[in-house]
Amino acid sequence: MNFATRIVQPSNFLSVAAAALFHSEIKNAVDSGADVILVDLRDITSMSSSSFIALVKALKMVRSSGCQLFLCSMNEQIRMLFELTGLDQAFQSFADRDAFNQHIQAHSNVVEARRPFKHEVEPLKTKSLKLAS
């Protein structure tokens, strides 16, 4: 199955401008017809609560368009923050791009359906977020 994958690799997540740029990149990926968006966090060493909010907004936008969003290359500190906030339950993440590619190849049915109609998209279901300012 052929599907469009877009990779977004933010280099900074701490400023409001960086979060706005990230949002814009995700929107561009969705608008370009991507079926799958991979956010590669290898250059991110720390995140603020606004960074987590930007990721949650991106997930909602991507899911509402019928796409899928995955994360990869989180450092240990960020992975622990995801676990503490419960966001590890909302996002599927991979150790690196190779692990993501292996998963996609092994589970091609994950992305087989090309963008369902908006009313068919399941709404984002997450536990309450425990974000600190």
mmCIF file of N, CA, C and O in Angstrom, residues 38-121:
data_model
loop_
_atom_site.group_PDB
_atom_site.id
_atom_site.type_symbol
_atom_site.label_atom_id
_atom_site.label_comp_id
_atom_site.label_asym_id
_atom_site.label_seq_id
_atom_site.Cartn_x
_atom_site.Cartn_y
_atom_site.Cartn_z
ATOM 1 N N LEU A 38 4.949 11.870 11.000
ATOM 2 C CA LEU A 38 5.897 11.453 12.025
ATOM 3 C C LEU A 38 6.592 12.693 12.558
ATOM 4 O O LEU A 38 7.174 13.462 11.801
ATOM 5 N N VAL A 39 6.523 12.904 13.870
ATOM 6 C CA VAL A 39 7.221 14.007 14.513
ATOM 7 C C VAL A 39 8.482 13.425 15.134
ATOM 8 O O VAL A 39 8.424 12.624 16.069
ATOM 9 N N ASP A 40 9.627 13.811 14.583
ATOM 10 C CA ASP A 40 10.924 13.328 15.052
ATOM 11 C C ASP A 40 11.458 14.317 16.081
ATOM 12 O O ASP A 40 11.770 15.461 15.761
ATOM 13 N N LEU A 41 11.566 13.869 17.320
ATOM 14 C CA LEU A 41 11.960 14.737 18.430
ATOM 15 C C LEU A 41 13.445 14.620 18.789
ATOM 16 O O LEU A 41 13.843 15.017 19.882
ATOM 17 N N ARG A 42 14.261 14.128 17.872
ATOM 18 C CA ARG A 42 15.673 13.889 18.215
ATOM 19 C C ARG A 42 16.433 15.147 18.606
ATOM 20 O O ARG A 42 17.388 15.070 19.360
ATOM 21 N N ASP A 43 16.040 16.317 18.107
ATOM 22 C CA ASP A 43 16.745 17.554 18.440
ATOM 23 C C ASP A 43 16.163 18.264 19.660
ATOM 24 O O ASP A 43 16.664 19.314 20.056
ATOM 25 N N ILE A 44 15.119 17.712 20.243
ATOM 26 C CA ILE A 44 14.454 18.353 21.374
ATOM 27 C C ILE A 44 15.032 17.785 22.669
ATOM 28 O O ILE A 44 14.954 16.587 22.926
ATOM 29 N N THR A 45 15.601 18.670 23.482
ATOM 30 C CA THR A 45 16.206 18.230 24.735
ATOM 31 C C THR A 45 15.314 18.486 25.938
ATOM 32 O O THR A 45 15.468 17.846 26.975
ATOM 33 N N SER A 46 14.393 19.444 25.829
ATOM 34 C CA SER A 46 13.454 19.700 26.917
ATOM 35 C C SER A 46 12.178 20.300 26.331
ATOM 36 O O SER A 46 12.182 20.827 25.231
ATOM 37 N N MET A 47 11.113 20.191 27.118
ATOM 38 C CA MET A 47 9.823 20.692 26.665
ATOM 39 C C MET A 47 9.144 21.437 27.799
ATOM 40 O O MET A 47 9.273 21.063 28.956
ATOM 41 N N SER A 48 8.398 22.454 27.428
ATOM 42 C CA SER A 48 7.596 23.209 28.392
ATOM 43 C C SER A 48 6.159 22.719 28.313
ATOM 44 O O SER A 48 5.798 21.931 27.433
ATOM 45 N N SER A 49 5.319 23.209 29.214
ATOM 46 C CA SER A 49 3.912 22.813 29.153
ATOM 47 C C SER A 49 3.283 23.287 27.842
ATOM 48 O O SER A 49 2.431 22.604 27.274
ATOM 49 N N SER A 50 3.728 24.443 27.327
ATOM 50 C CA SER A 50 3.182 24.909 26.045
ATOM 51 C C SER A 50 3.609 23.988 24.901
ATOM 52 O O SER A 50 2.881 23.840 23.915
ATOM 53 N N SER A 51 4.757 23.349 25.040
ATOM 54 C CA SER A 51 5.200 22.375 24.033
ATOM 55 C C SER A 51 4.268 21.174 24.022
ATOM 56 O O SER A 51 3.886 20.671 22.959
ATOM 57 N N PHE A 52 3.896 20.710 25.215
ATOM 58 C CA PHE A 52 2.978 19.579 25.302
ATOM 59 C C PHE A 52 1.610 19.959 24.729
ATOM 60 O O PHE A 52 0.980 19.172 24.026
ATOM 61 N N ILE A 53 1.174 21.170 25.001
ATOM 62 C CA ILE A 53 -0.098 21.640 24.465
ATOM 63 C C ILE A 53 -0.043 21.684 22.939
ATOM 64 O O ILE A 53 -0.995 21.285 22.261
ATOM 65 N N ALA A 54 1.079 22.138 22.385
ATOM 66 C CA ALA A 54 1.245 22.178 20.927
ATOM 67 C C ALA A 54 1.147 20.772 20.334
ATOM 68 O O ALA A 54 0.525 20.574 19.280
ATOM 69 N N LEU A 55 1.727 19.792 21.005
ATOM 70 C CA LEU A 55 1.635 18.411 20.522
ATOM 71 C C LEU A 55 0.214 17.879 20.591
ATOM 72 O O LEU A 55 -0.255 17.200 19.669
ATOM 73 N N VAL A 56 -0.492 18.174 21.668
ATOM 74 C CA VAL A 56 -1.874 17.715 21.794
ATOM 75 C C VAL A 56 -2.752 18.368 20.728
ATOM 76 O O VAL A 56 -3.579 17.701 20.099
ATOM 77 N N LYS A 57 -2.558 19.659 20.486
ATOM 78 C CA LYS A 57 -3.320 20.335 19.432
ATOM 79 C C LYS A 57 -3.012 19.726 18.071
ATOM 80 O O LYS A 57 -3.904 19.555 17.237
ATOM 81 N N ALA A 58 -1.748 19.394 17.839
ATOM 82 C CA ALA A 58 -1.364 18.771 16.572
ATOM 83 C C ALA A 58 -2.043 17.413 16.424
ATOM 84 O O ALA A 58 -2.558 17.083 15.349
ATOM 85 N N LEU A 59 -2.080 16.649 17.496
ATOM 86 C CA LEU A 59 -2.728 15.341 17.450
ATOM 87 C C LEU A 59 -4.210 15.479 17.133
ATOM 88 O O LEU A 59 -4.748 14.742 16.297
ATOM 89 N N LYS A 60 -4.873 16.434 17.759
ATOM 90 C CA LYS A 60 -6.291 16.655 17.485
ATOM 91 C C LYS A 60 -6.517 17.067 16.033
ATOM 92 O O LYS A 60 -7.436 16.575 15.369
ATOM 93 N N MET A 61 -5.679 17.967 15.523
ATOM 94 C CA MET A 61 -5.814 18.425 14.136
ATOM 95 C C MET A 61 -5.604 17.265 13.167
ATOM 96 O O MET A 61 -6.379 17.076 12.225
ATOM 97 N N VAL A 62 -4.576 16.483 13.397
ATOM 98 C CA VAL A 62 -4.252 15.375 12.509
ATOM 99 C C VAL A 62 -5.362 14.331 12.525
ATOM 100 O O VAL A 62 -5.815 13.875 11.482
ATOM 101 N N ARG A 63 -5.815 13.981 13.707
ATOM 102 C CA ARG A 63 -6.878 12.974 13.793
ATOM 103 C C ARG A 63 -8.183 13.469 13.189
ATOM 104 O O ARG A 63 -8.904 12.700 12.564
ATOM 105 N N SER A 64 -8.500 14.750 13.366
ATOM 106 C CA SER A 64 -9.753 15.257 12.807
ATOM 107 C C SER A 64 -9.732 15.283 11.282
ATOM 108 O O SER A 64 -10.777 15.299 10.646
ATOM 109 N N SER A 65 -8.542 15.258 10.699
ATOM 110 C CA SER A 65 -8.437 15.230 9.244
ATOM 111 C C SER A 65 -8.359 13.804 8.707
ATOM 112 O O SER A 65 -8.276 13.608 7.501
ATOM 113 N N GLY A 66 -8.346 12.822 9.608
ATOM 114 C CA GLY A 66 -8.299 11.433 9.173
ATOM 115 C C GLY A 66 -6.900 10.885 9.011
ATOM 116 O O GLY A 66 -6.731 9.773 8.519
ATOM 117 N N CYS A 67 -5.916 11.636 9.408
ATOM 118 C CA CYS A 67 -4.517 11.192 9.337
ATOM 119 C C CYS A 67 -4.123 10.538 10.658
ATOM 120 O O CYS A 67 -4.902 10.496 11.601
ATOM 121 N N GLN A 68 -2.887 10.069 10.698
ATOM 122 C CA GLN A 68 -2.341 9.512 11.926
ATOM 123 C C GLN A 68 -1.044 10.234 12.258
ATOM 124 O O GLN A 68 -0.286 10.603 11.358
ATOM 125 N N LEU A 69 -0.778 10.414 13.545
ATOM 126 C CA LEU A 69 0.420 11.097 14.005
ATOM 127 C C LEU A 69 1.193 10.172 14.926
ATOM 128 O O LEU A 69 0.605 9.541 15.814
ATOM 129 N N PHE A 70 2.480 10.075 14.694
ATOM 130 C CA PHE A 70 3.372 9.262 15.508
ATOM 131 C C PHE A 70 4.553 10.124 15.944
ATOM 132 O O PHE A 70 4.883 11.116 15.276
ATOM 133 N N LEU A 71 5.201 9.715 17.024
ATOM 134 C CA LEU A 71 6.400 10.387 17.519
ATOM 135 C C LEU A 71 7.566 9.413 17.499
ATOM 136 O O LEU A 71 7.370 8.202 17.622
ATOM 137 N N CYS A 72 8.775 9.955 17.371
ATOM 138 C CA CYS A 72 9.951 9.106 17.503
ATOM 139 C C CYS A 72 11.114 9.913 18.078
ATOM 140 O O CYS A 72 11.077 11.141 18.127
ATOM 141 N N SER A 73 12.115 9.176 18.530
ATOM 142 C CA SER A 73 13.400 9.725 18.973
ATOM 143 C C SER A 73 13.300 10.638 20.188
ATOM 144 O O SER A 73 13.996 11.648 20.277
ATOM 145 N N MET A 74 12.457 10.281 21.152
ATOM 146 C CA MET A 74 12.386 11.046 22.397
ATOM 147 C C MET A 74 13.569 10.687 23.285
ATOM 148 O O MET A 74 13.904 9.514 23.416
ATOM 149 N N ASN A 75 14.159 11.699 23.907
ATOM 150 C CA ASN A 75 15.191 11.373 24.887
ATOM 151 C C ASN A 75 14.518 10.872 26.162
ATOM 152 O O ASN A 75 13.301 10.959 26.323
ATOM 153 N N GLU A 76 15.301 10.351 27.081
ATOM 154 C CA GLU A 76 14.746 9.731 28.285
ATOM 155 C C GLU A 76 13.982 10.726 29.150
ATOM 156 O O GLU A 76 12.938 10.404 29.716
ATOM 157 N N GLN A 77 14.474 11.949 29.261
ATOM 158 C CA GLN A 77 13.804 12.964 30.075
ATOM 159 C C GLN A 77 12.408 13.268 29.526
ATOM 160 O O GLN A 77 11.433 13.335 30.265
ATOM 161 N N ILE A 78 12.295 13.447 28.229
ATOM 162 C CA ILE A 78 11.000 13.746 27.615
ATOM 163 C C ILE A 78 10.070 12.539 27.724
ATOM 164 O O ILE A 78 8.884 12.683 28.009
ATOM 165 N N ARG A 79 10.621 11.340 27.543
ATOM 166 C CA ARG A 79 9.805 10.131 27.688
ATOM 167 C C ARG A 79 9.219 10.053 29.107
ATOM 168 O O ARG A 79 8.041 9.738 29.281
ATOM 169 N N MET A 80 10.004 10.385 30.109
ATOM 170 C CA MET A 80 9.509 10.367 31.487
ATOM 171 C C MET A 80 8.417 11.419 31.685
ATOM 172 O O MET A 80 7.423 11.164 32.367
ATOM 173 N N LEU A 81 8.572 12.592 31.079
ATOM 174 C CA LEU A 81 7.540 13.630 31.176
ATOM 175 C C LEU A 81 6.237 13.173 30.522
ATOM 176 O O LEU A 81 5.149 13.438 31.034
ATOM 177 N N PHE A 82 6.357 12.480 29.404
ATOM 178 C CA PHE A 82 5.163 11.937 28.750
ATOM 179 C C PHE A 82 4.456 10.947 29.669
ATOM 180 O O PHE A 82 3.238 10.942 29.765
ATOM 181 N N GLU A 83 5.234 10.112 30.343
ATOM 182 C CA GLU A 83 4.642 9.136 31.263
ATOM 183 C C GLU A 83 3.985 9.835 32.456
ATOM 184 O O GLU A 83 2.885 9.474 32.862
ATOM 185 N N LEU A 84 4.652 10.836 33.016
ATOM 186 C CA LEU A 84 4.119 11.552 34.179
ATOM 187 C C LEU A 84 2.828 12.300 33.858
ATOM 188 O O LEU A 84 1.944 12.418 34.706
ATOM 189 N N THR A 85 2.724 12.838 32.646
ATOM 190 C CA THR A 85 1.532 13.594 32.258
ATOM 191 C C THR A 85 0.440 12.699 31.672
ATOM 192 O O THR A 85 -0.674 13.168 31.435
ATOM 193 N N GLY A 86 0.753 11.450 31.418
ATOM 194 C CA GLY A 86 -0.218 10.545 30.817
ATOM 195 C C GLY A 86 -0.287 10.646 29.301
ATOM 196 O O GLY A 86 -1.085 9.955 28.671
ATOM 197 N N LEU A 87 0.535 11.490 28.716
ATOM 198 C CA LEU A 87 0.510 11.649 27.254
ATOM 199 C C LEU A 87 1.052 10.422 26.525
ATOM 200 O O LEU A 87 0.785 10.259 25.330
ATOM 201 N N ASP A 88 1.766 9.562 27.223
ATOM 202 C CA ASP A 88 2.241 8.339 26.582
ATOM 203 C C ASP A 88 1.071 7.446 26.160
ATOM 204 O O ASP A 88 1.218 6.612 25.280
ATOM 205 N N GLN A 89 -0.100 7.663 26.760
ATOM 206 C CA GLN A 89 -1.294 6.907 26.395
ATOM 207 C C GLN A 89 -1.972 7.469 25.141
ATOM 208 O O GLN A 89 -2.713 6.767 24.468
ATOM 209 N N ALA A 90 -1.727 8.729 24.839
ATOM 210 C CA ALA A 90 -2.370 9.376 23.684
ATOM 211 C C ALA A 90 -1.531 9.280 22.415
ATOM 212 O O ALA A 90 -2.077 9.287 21.314
ATOM 213 N N PHE A 91 -0.220 9.204 22.569
ATOM 214 C CA PHE A 91 0.679 9.199 21.421
ATOM 215 C C PHE A 91 1.350 7.843 21.290
ATOM 216 O O PHE A 91 1.798 7.270 22.279
ATOM 217 N N GLN A 92 1.457 7.372 20.067
ATOM 218 C CA GLN A 92 2.255 6.182 19.816
ATOM 219 C C GLN A 92 3.642 6.660 19.426
ATOM 220 O O GLN A 92 3.787 7.485 18.517
ATOM 221 N N SER A 93 4.654 6.161 20.128
ATOM 222 C CA SER A 93 6.011 6.627 19.854
ATOM 223 C C SER A 93 6.934 5.450 19.580
ATOM 224 O O SER A 93 6.660 4.316 19.976
ATOM 225 N N PHE A 94 8.024 5.770 18.908
ATOM 226 C CA PHE A 94 9.016 4.777 18.512
ATOM 227 C C PHE A 94 10.400 5.274 18.893
ATOM 228 O O PHE A 94 10.622 6.488 19.003
ATOM 229 N N ALA A 95 11.328 4.351 19.075
ATOM 230 C CA ALA A 95 12.687 4.700 19.482
ATOM 231 C C ALA A 95 13.362 5.605 18.455
ATOM 232 O O ALA A 95 14.069 6.543 18.811
ATOM 233 N N ASP A 96 13.140 5.334 17.174
ATOM 234 C CA ASP A 96 13.753 6.130 16.104
ATOM 235 C C ASP A 96 12.979 5.907 14.809
ATOM 236 O O ASP A 96 11.977 5.192 14.785
ATOM 237 N N ARG A 97 13.463 6.525 13.736
ATOM 238 C CA ARG A 97 12.757 6.410 12.448
ATOM 239 C C ARG A 97 12.763 4.985 11.922
ATOM 240 O O ARG A 97 11.803 4.544 11.293
ATOM 241 N N ASP A 98 13.858 4.257 12.166
ATOM 242 C CA ASP A 98 13.913 2.868 11.706
ATOM 243 C C ASP A 98 12.830 2.021 12.361
ATOM 244 O O ASP A 98 12.173 1.218 11.698
ATOM 245 N N ALA A 99 12.634 2.200 13.670
ATOM 246 C CA ALA A 99 11.585 1.450 14.369
ATOM 247 C C ALA A 99 10.207 1.820 13.836
ATOM 248 O O ALA A 99 9.336 0.958 13.676
ATOM 249 N N PHE A 100 10.006 3.105 13.547
ATOM 250 C CA PHE A 100 8.742 3.554 12.954
ATOM 251 C C PHE A 100 8.525 2.875 11.605
ATOM 252 O O PHE A 100 7.453 2.330 11.335
ATOM 253 N N ASN A 101 9.537 2.892 10.734
ATOM 254 C CA ASN A 101 9.422 2.285 9.410
ATOM 255 C C ASN A 101 9.135 0.794 9.502
ATOM 256 O O ASN A 101 8.313 0.262 8.746
ATOM 257 N N GLN A 102 9.788 0.112 10.442
ATOM 258 C CA GLN A 102 9.534 -1.321 10.624
ATOM 259 C C GLN A 102 8.095 -1.561 11.056
ATOM 260 O O GLN A 102 7.442 -2.486 10.578
ATOM 261 N N HIS A 103 7.584 -0.729 11.950
ATOM 262 C CA HIS A 103 6.203 -0.872 12.414
ATOM 263 C C HIS A 103 5.220 -0.657 11.263
ATOM 264 O O HIS A 103 4.266 -1.427 11.102
ATOM 265 N N ILE A 104 5.445 0.366 10.478
ATOM 266 C CA ILE A 104 4.554 0.665 9.353
ATOM 267 C C ILE A 104 4.572 -0.479 8.344
ATOM 268 O O ILE A 104 3.522 -0.892 7.845
ATOM 269 N N GLN A 105 5.753 -1.017 8.056
ATOM 270 C CA GLN A 105 5.831 -2.132 7.109
ATOM 271 C C GLN A 105 5.145 -3.383 7.657
ATOM 272 O O GLN A 105 4.469 -4.092 6.926
ATOM 273 N N ALA A 106 5.294 -3.630 8.960
ATOM 274 C CA ALA A 106 4.698 -4.820 9.559
ATOM 275 C C ALA A 106 3.195 -4.677 9.770
ATOM 276 O O ALA A 106 2.475 -5.663 9.814
ATOM 277 N N HIS A 107 2.725 -3.441 9.917
ATOM 278 C CA HIS A 107 1.310 -3.192 10.193
ATOM 279 C C HIS A 107 0.725 -2.242 9.153
ATOM 280 O O HIS A 107 0.161 -1.208 9.497
ATOM 281 N N SER A 108 0.846 -2.589 7.912
ATOM 282 C CA SER A 108 0.382 -1.684 6.860
ATOM 283 C C SER A 108 -1.096 -1.388 6.966
ATOM 284 O O SER A 108 -1.569 -0.370 6.476
ATOM 285 N N ASN A 109 -1.860 -2.236 7.662
ATOM 286 C CA ASN A 109 -3.289 -1.961 7.833
ATOM 287 C C ASN A 109 -3.526 -0.759 8.737
ATOM 288 O O ASN A 109 -4.618 -0.228 8.795
ATOM 289 N N VAL A 110 -2.488 -0.291 9.440
ATOM 290 C CA VAL A 110 -2.608 0.893 10.294
ATOM 291 C C VAL A 110 -2.973 2.100 9.452
ATOM 292 O O VAL A 110 -3.681 2.990 9.891
ATOM 293 N N VAL A 111 -2.496 2.143 8.225
ATOM 294 C CA VAL A 111 -2.700 3.319 7.389
ATOM 295 C C VAL A 111 -3.414 2.991 6.080
ATOM 296 O O VAL A 111 -3.433 3.800 5.182
ATOM 297 N N GLU A 112 -4.002 1.807 5.971
ATOM 298 C CA GLU A 112 -4.627 1.427 4.708
ATOM 299 C C GLU A 112 -5.801 2.306 4.320
ATOM 300 O O GLU A 112 -5.982 2.600 3.158
ATOM 301 N N ALA A 113 -6.612 2.688 5.265
ATOM 302 C CA ALA A 113 -7.783 3.505 4.924
ATOM 303 C C ALA A 113 -7.345 4.940 4.686
ATOM 304 O O ALA A 113 -6.770 5.571 5.546
ATOM 305 N N ARG A 114 -7.584 5.438 3.515
ATOM 306 C CA ARG A 114 -7.212 6.801 3.159
ATOM 307 C C ARG A 114 -8.268 7.747 3.690
ATOM 308 O O ARG A 114 -9.421 7.671 3.305
ATOM 309 N N ARG A 115 -7.926 8.614 4.582
ATOM 310 C CA ARG A 115 -8.750 9.686 5.117
ATOM 311 C C ARG A 115 -10.247 9.443 5.076
ATOM 312 O O ARG A 115 -10.904 9.722 4.085
ATOM 313 N N PRO A 116 -10.811 8.941 6.145
ATOM 314 C CA PRO A 116 -12.270 8.797 6.182
ATOM 315 C C PRO A 116 -12.936 10.166 6.205
ATOM 316 O O PRO A 116 -12.291 11.168 6.470
ATOM 317 N N PHE A 117 -14.228 10.174 5.934
ATOM 318 C CA PHE A 117 -14.956 11.432 6.046
ATOM 319 C C PHE A 117 -14.877 11.916 7.478
ATOM 320 O O PHE A 117 -14.793 11.130 8.414
ATOM 321 N N LYS A 118 -14.949 13.215 7.655
ATOM 322 C CA LYS A 118 -14.785 13.808 8.979
ATOM 323 C C LYS A 118 -15.715 13.203 10.021
ATOM 324 O O LYS A 118 -15.329 12.976 11.147
ATOM 325 N N HIS A 119 -16.952 12.901 9.648
ATOM 326 C CA HIS A 119 -17.876 12.354 10.636
ATOM 327 C C HIS A 119 -17.530 10.923 11.026
ATOM 328 O O HIS A 119 -18.052 10.399 11.984
ATOM 329 N N GLU A 120 -16.622 10.277 10.283
ATOM 330 C CA GLU A 120 -16.207 8.924 10.610
ATOM 331 C C GLU A 120 -14.988 8.896 11.525
ATOM 332 O O GLU A 120 -14.626 7.853 12.034
ATOM 333 N N VAL A 121 -14.339 10.022 11.718
ATOM 334 C CA VAL A 121 -13.117 10.067 12.516
ATOM 335 C C VAL A 121 -13.473 9.990 13.983
ATOM 336 O O VAL A 121 -14.310 10.737 14.476
#
